[in-house]
Coordinates of C-alpha atoms in Angstrom, one line a residue:
M1 CA -21.4 46.8 -81.8
H2 CA -21.8 43.3 -80.5
R3 CA -20.2 41.8 -83.7
M4 CA -17.3 44.2 -83.5
R5 CA -16.6 43.2 -79.9
V6 CA -16.8 39.5 -80.9
S7 CA -14.5 39.9 -83.9
A8 CA -12.0 42.0 -82.0
G9 CA -11.8 39.4 -79.2
P10 CA -9.4 36.9 -80.9
L11 CA -7.2 39.7 -82.1
S12 CA -6.9 41.2 -78.6
A13 CA -6.3 37.7 -77.1
C14 CA -3.4 37.2 -79.6
L15 CA -1.9 40.6 -78.9
L16 CA -2.2 39.9 -75.1
L17 CA -0.5 36.5 -75.5
V18 CA 2.4 38.0 -77.5
M19 CA 2.8 40.7 -74.9
L20 CA 2.8 38.2 -72.0
M21 CA 5.3 36.0 -73.8
G22 CA 7.6 38.9 -74.4
A23 CA 7.3 40.0 -70.7
A24 CA 8.0 36.5 -69.6
N25 CA 11.1 36.2 -71.8
E26 CA 12.3 39.6 -70.5
Q27 CA 11.8 38.4 -66.9
V28 CA 13.7 35.2 -67.5
T29 CA 16.5 37.1 -69.1
T30 CA 16.6 39.7 -66.3
S31 CA 16.6 37.0 -63.6
S32 CA 19.4 35.1 -65.3
D33 CA 21.4 38.3 -65.7
T34 CA 20.9 39.1 -62.1
A35 CA 22.0 35.7 -61.0
K36 CA 25.1 36.0 -63.1
R37 CA 25.9 39.4 -61.7
S38 CA 25.4 38.0 -58.2
E39 CA 27.7 35.1 -58.9
S40 CA 30.4 37.4 -60.4
K41 CA 30.3 39.7 -57.3
A42 CA 30.6 36.8 -54.8
P43 CA 34.1 36.9 -53.3
P44 CA 36.4 33.9 -54.1
P45 CA 37.3 31.5 -51.3
P46 CA 40.3 32.8 -49.2
A47 CA 43.6 31.7 -50.8
W48 CA 45.2 31.3 -47.4
A49 CA 42.6 28.8 -46.1
T50 CA 41.1 25.4 -46.7
V51 CA 37.3 25.6 -46.7
L52 CA 35.8 23.2 -44.1
E53 CA 32.2 24.2 -44.4
Q54 CA 30.8 26.8 -46.8
S55 CA 27.4 27.4 -45.1
P56 CA 27.0 27.8 -41.3
D57 CA 25.8 24.6 -39.5
A58 CA 22.4 25.3 -38.0
S59 CA 23.3 23.1 -35.0
V60 CA 26.2 25.4 -34.2
V61 CA 25.0 28.8 -35.4
Y62 CA 21.5 28.3 -34.1
D63 CA 20.2 31.8 -34.7
A64 CA 18.7 32.1 -38.2
S65 CA 19.5 35.8 -38.5
L66 CA 23.2 35.1 -37.8
R67 CA 23.2 32.4 -40.4
A68 CA 21.6 34.7 -42.9
A69 CA 24.2 37.4 -42.1
I70 CA 27.1 35.0 -42.6
S71 CA 25.7 33.6 -45.8
A72 CA 25.0 37.1 -47.1
T73 CA 28.8 37.8 -47.2
G74 CA 29.3 35.0 -49.8
L75 CA 32.3 33.9 -47.8
P76 CA 32.8 30.4 -46.4
W77 CA 31.7 30.0 -42.8
R78 CA 34.3 27.6 -41.4
V79 CA 37.9 27.5 -42.6
R80 CA 41.4 26.3 -41.6
D81 CA 44.3 28.6 -41.9
N82 CA 46.8 26.8 -44.0
G83 CA 49.9 28.4 -42.4
T84 CA 49.1 27.6 -38.8
G85 CA 46.3 25.0 -38.8
I86 CA 44.1 27.3 -36.8
E87 CA 40.4 26.7 -37.4
M88 CA 38.4 29.9 -37.9
V89 CA 34.8 31.0 -38.4
L90 CA 33.4 34.0 -40.2
I91 CA 32.0 36.8 -38.0
P92 CA 29.6 38.9 -40.1
P93 CA 29.3 42.7 -40.0
G94 CA 26.8 44.1 -37.6
T95 CA 25.7 46.8 -35.2
F96 CA 25.5 46.2 -31.4
S97 CA 25.5 47.9 -28.0
M98 CA 29.0 47.6 -26.6
G99 CA 29.6 47.9 -22.9
C100 CA 27.9 47.3 -19.6
S101 CA 26.2 43.9 -19.1
A102 CA 25.9 43.1 -15.4
S103 CA 25.4 39.7 -14.0
D104 CA 23.4 38.7 -10.9
S105 CA 26.5 38.9 -8.8
Y106 CA 28.7 41.5 -10.6
S107 CA 27.8 45.0 -11.5
C108 CA 29.5 46.9 -14.3
K109 CA 32.7 48.9 -13.9
P110 CA 33.2 52.5 -14.8
D111 CA 35.1 51.7 -18.0
E112 CA 32.2 49.7 -19.5
T113 CA 30.2 52.7 -20.8
V114 CA 27.5 51.6 -23.2
H115 CA 27.8 52.9 -26.8
Q116 CA 26.6 51.8 -30.2
V117 CA 29.2 50.2 -32.5
T118 CA 28.9 49.3 -36.1
L119 CA 31.4 46.9 -37.7
S120 CA 31.1 47.2 -41.5
Q121 CA 33.4 44.4 -42.5
A122 CA 33.3 40.6 -41.9
F123 CA 36.4 39.0 -40.4
Y124 CA 37.6 35.5 -39.4
L125 CA 38.2 34.7 -35.8
G126 CA 39.9 31.6 -34.3
R127 CA 37.4 29.1 -32.9
T128 CA 39.6 28.7 -29.8
E129 CA 42.5 30.4 -28.1
V130 CA 45.8 29.7 -29.7
T131 CA 47.1 26.4 -28.3
Q132 CA 50.6 25.5 -27.2
A133 CA 50.9 23.1 -30.2
Q134 CA 50.1 25.9 -32.6
W135 CA 52.5 28.3 -30.9
V136 CA 55.4 25.9 -30.7
A137 CA 55.0 24.9 -34.4
K138 CA 55.8 28.5 -35.4
M139 CA 57.8 29.9 -32.6
G140 CA 59.9 26.9 -31.5
S141 CA 59.5 26.9 -27.7
N142 CA 56.7 26.9 -25.2
P143 CA 56.5 29.7 -22.7
S144 CA 53.5 28.3 -20.8
K145 CA 53.4 27.5 -17.1
F146 CA 50.7 24.8 -17.5
T147 CA 52.0 22.0 -19.8
G148 CA 51.4 18.3 -20.4
D149 CA 48.8 18.7 -23.0
T150 CA 49.5 20.6 -26.2
S151 CA 45.8 21.5 -26.6
L152 CA 46.1 23.8 -23.6
P153 CA 46.0 27.5 -24.5
V154 CA 49.4 29.0 -24.7
E155 CA 50.0 31.5 -21.9
Q156 CA 52.7 33.7 -20.5
V157 CA 52.9 35.5 -23.9
S158 CA 53.0 39.3 -24.0
W159 CA 51.3 41.5 -26.5
N160 CA 54.7 42.2 -27.9
D161 CA 55.5 38.4 -28.1
I162 CA 52.4 37.9 -30.2
Q163 CA 53.2 40.4 -32.9
P164 CA 55.9 38.2 -34.7
F165 CA 53.6 35.2 -34.6
C166 CA 50.8 37.2 -36.3
A167 CA 53.1 39.0 -38.8
K168 CA 54.7 35.8 -40.1
N169 CA 51.4 34.1 -40.6
G170 CA 49.2 36.9 -42.0
L171 CA 47.2 37.1 -38.8
R172 CA 46.3 39.8 -36.4
L173 CA 44.6 40.4 -33.0
P174 CA 41.0 41.4 -33.1
S175 CA 40.0 44.9 -32.1
E176 CA 38.2 45.2 -28.8
A177 CA 34.9 45.9 -30.6
E178 CA 35.4 42.9 -32.9
W179 CA 36.1 40.7 -29.9
E180 CA 32.9 41.8 -28.0
H181 CA 30.7 41.5 -31.1
A182 CA 32.0 38.0 -31.6
Y183 CA 31.5 37.1 -27.9
R184 CA 27.9 38.3 -27.8
A185 CA 26.8 36.6 -31.0
G186 CA 23.6 38.6 -31.0
T187 CA 23.0 38.4 -27.2
T188 CA 22.8 41.3 -24.8
T189 CA 23.3 39.4 -21.5
A190 CA 26.3 39.2 -19.2
F191 CA 27.3 35.8 -20.4
H192 CA 26.9 34.6 -24.0
G193 CA 24.4 32.0 -25.0
W194 CA 24.8 28.4 -26.0
A195 CA 22.7 25.8 -27.8
A196 CA 20.4 25.1 -24.8
T197 CA 20.2 28.7 -23.7
P198 CA 20.5 30.7 -27.0
S199 CA 19.6 34.1 -25.6
G200 CA 22.4 34.0 -23.0
T201 CA 22.1 34.5 -19.2
K202 CA 23.1 36.8 -16.3
D203 CA 23.0 33.9 -13.9
D204 CA 26.5 33.4 -12.5
K205 CA 25.6 29.9 -11.4
Q206 CA 25.5 28.9 -15.1
L207 CA 28.9 30.3 -16.0
G208 CA 30.5 26.9 -15.6
T209 CA 28.6 25.8 -18.7
I210 CA 30.7 28.0 -20.9
A211 CA 33.9 28.8 -18.9
W212 CA 36.8 27.6 -16.9
F213 CA 36.9 30.0 -14.0
A214 CA 37.7 30.1 -10.3
G215 CA 34.6 28.0 -9.5
N216 CA 35.6 25.0 -11.5
S217 CA 39.2 25.3 -12.9
S218 CA 41.2 23.7 -10.0
K219 CA 43.6 26.7 -10.4
K220 CA 44.8 25.8 -13.9
T221 CA 44.1 26.1 -17.6
H222 CA 42.2 23.4 -19.5
P223 CA 42.3 22.1 -23.1
V224 CA 40.5 24.4 -25.4
A225 CA 36.9 23.7 -26.6
G226 CA 36.0 21.9 -23.4
K227 CA 33.0 24.0 -22.7
A228 CA 29.9 25.0 -24.7
A229 CA 30.4 27.2 -27.7
N230 CA 28.6 30.5 -28.3
G231 CA 26.3 31.3 -31.2
F232 CA 29.1 31.8 -33.7
G233 CA 30.7 28.5 -32.7
L234 CA 33.5 30.1 -30.7
F235 CA 34.9 28.3 -27.6
D236 CA 36.4 29.8 -24.4
M237 CA 35.4 33.4 -25.1
A238 CA 34.8 33.4 -21.3
G239 CA 37.4 32.1 -19.0
N240 CA 40.5 29.8 -19.4
V241 CA 42.9 32.7 -20.2
W242 CA 42.4 36.4 -20.7
E243 CA 42.9 37.3 -24.4
W244 CA 44.9 40.2 -25.7
V245 CA 43.2 42.4 -28.2
N246 CA 44.8 45.0 -30.4
D247 CA 43.5 48.2 -28.8
R248 CA 45.1 50.3 -26.2
H249 CA 43.0 50.3 -23.0
G250 CA 41.1 53.5 -22.2
D251 CA 37.7 55.0 -21.7
Y252 CA 35.1 54.3 -24.4
P253 CA 33.7 57.2 -26.4
S254 CA 30.1 58.3 -25.5
G255 CA 28.8 58.4 -29.0
A256 CA 28.2 55.9 -31.7
Q257 CA 31.3 54.5 -33.5
T258 CA 32.0 52.7 -36.7
N259 CA 34.9 50.3 -36.9
P260 CA 36.6 51.7 -33.7
T261 CA 40.2 50.8 -33.0
G262 CA 40.6 52.2 -29.5
P263 CA 42.5 55.1 -28.1
S264 CA 45.4 56.6 -30.1
S265 CA 47.7 56.7 -27.0
G266 CA 48.1 54.9 -23.7
D267 CA 50.6 52.6 -21.9
E268 CA 48.4 49.5 -21.6
R269 CA 46.7 47.1 -24.0
A270 CA 43.2 45.7 -23.4
L271 CA 42.5 42.2 -22.3
R272 CA 39.1 40.4 -22.6
G273 CA 37.2 37.3 -21.4
G274 CA 38.5 36.6 -17.9
D275 CA 40.6 33.6 -16.9
W276 CA 40.8 30.4 -14.9
S277 CA 41.3 32.3 -11.6
N278 CA 38.6 34.9 -12.2
R279 CA 35.4 34.6 -10.1
G280 CA 33.2 35.7 -13.0
S281 CA 33.3 39.5 -13.3
G282 CA 35.9 39.4 -16.1
C283 CA 34.1 36.6 -17.9
R284 CA 31.1 38.9 -18.7
A285 CA 30.6 40.1 -22.3
S286 CA 31.7 43.6 -21.2
G287 CA 34.4 42.7 -18.7
R288 CA 37.7 44.3 -19.3
G289 CA 41.3 43.9 -18.2
S290 CA 44.5 45.5 -19.2
G291 CA 48.3 45.1 -19.1
T292 CA 51.5 46.6 -20.4
P293 CA 52.5 45.2 -23.8
D294 CA 55.4 43.4 -22.2
S295 CA 53.3 41.7 -19.5
R296 CA 53.6 37.9 -19.3
H297 CA 51.4 35.9 -17.0
N298 CA 49.9 32.4 -16.8
I299 CA 46.4 33.9 -16.9
I300 CA 47.0 35.6 -20.3
G301 CA 46.8 34.1 -23.8
F302 CA 45.3 35.2 -27.1
R303 CA 43.0 34.4 -30.1
V304 CA 43.8 35.4 -33.7
A305 CA 41.7 37.2 -36.3
R306 CA 42.2 37.5 -40.1
N307 CA 40.8 39.6 -42.8
P308 CA 39.0 37.7 -45.6

């Protein structure tokens, strides 16, 4: 018995070696095939854009989970729209609680009902509000009250005025849910975070770090990107000018929603983000405003979105 075990040892070892080599080759082949399949499924860069940065900059998108979500789409993080020169960043899909986020000074309003929202598709969003230079380049004239610097946000544009600008350039307004998802950048507080305070804040005394509002604006707009960006690298989501979104204004549904587009009827469109004359309530993540589609005011501008 002892001799049989000894003589069988080399044979077993050889068989084991052959099996291991076969398994290794199969694993290498499988891994290679998987990589090729992943590469083939990765979406191509947008034809309408110039890629500025493929991967999110950790100093800008400081939350590792947000960077992972952006990278998982396979799409470039930061691009420039070739038609308008507008710089845009990718906002990944996600699920979040939309609605009421009170600050120390301002409670929530009745139309800020909390409900769960899932956005299943990534989209691009302008890093800043559309500037006067970008508007004039496509529309020919400047409707704004505050002028003298073409990097000021364009204002005194109605929801109706914006539609031709978007249509001729393949752009759109974000939905209200997309806008709030982008504002929050993973935070749940009244005011979005920034690099030094990544989790956000409800302290109204810190609002001036991220926004031009009644407390620091000197009753006028200011050049875009002058305050700290949020966790997606977006500027002026709070303050400077209210931003039109695509949705009609109305009460939120009480249940969970996927890719909501707002009420199917209503006379007014929603506005988000607050403005240079706002004391802070409207600058909160959940703050809402509204206006008729033909409303023009020096506190109202917009920011564009685009499908990949």
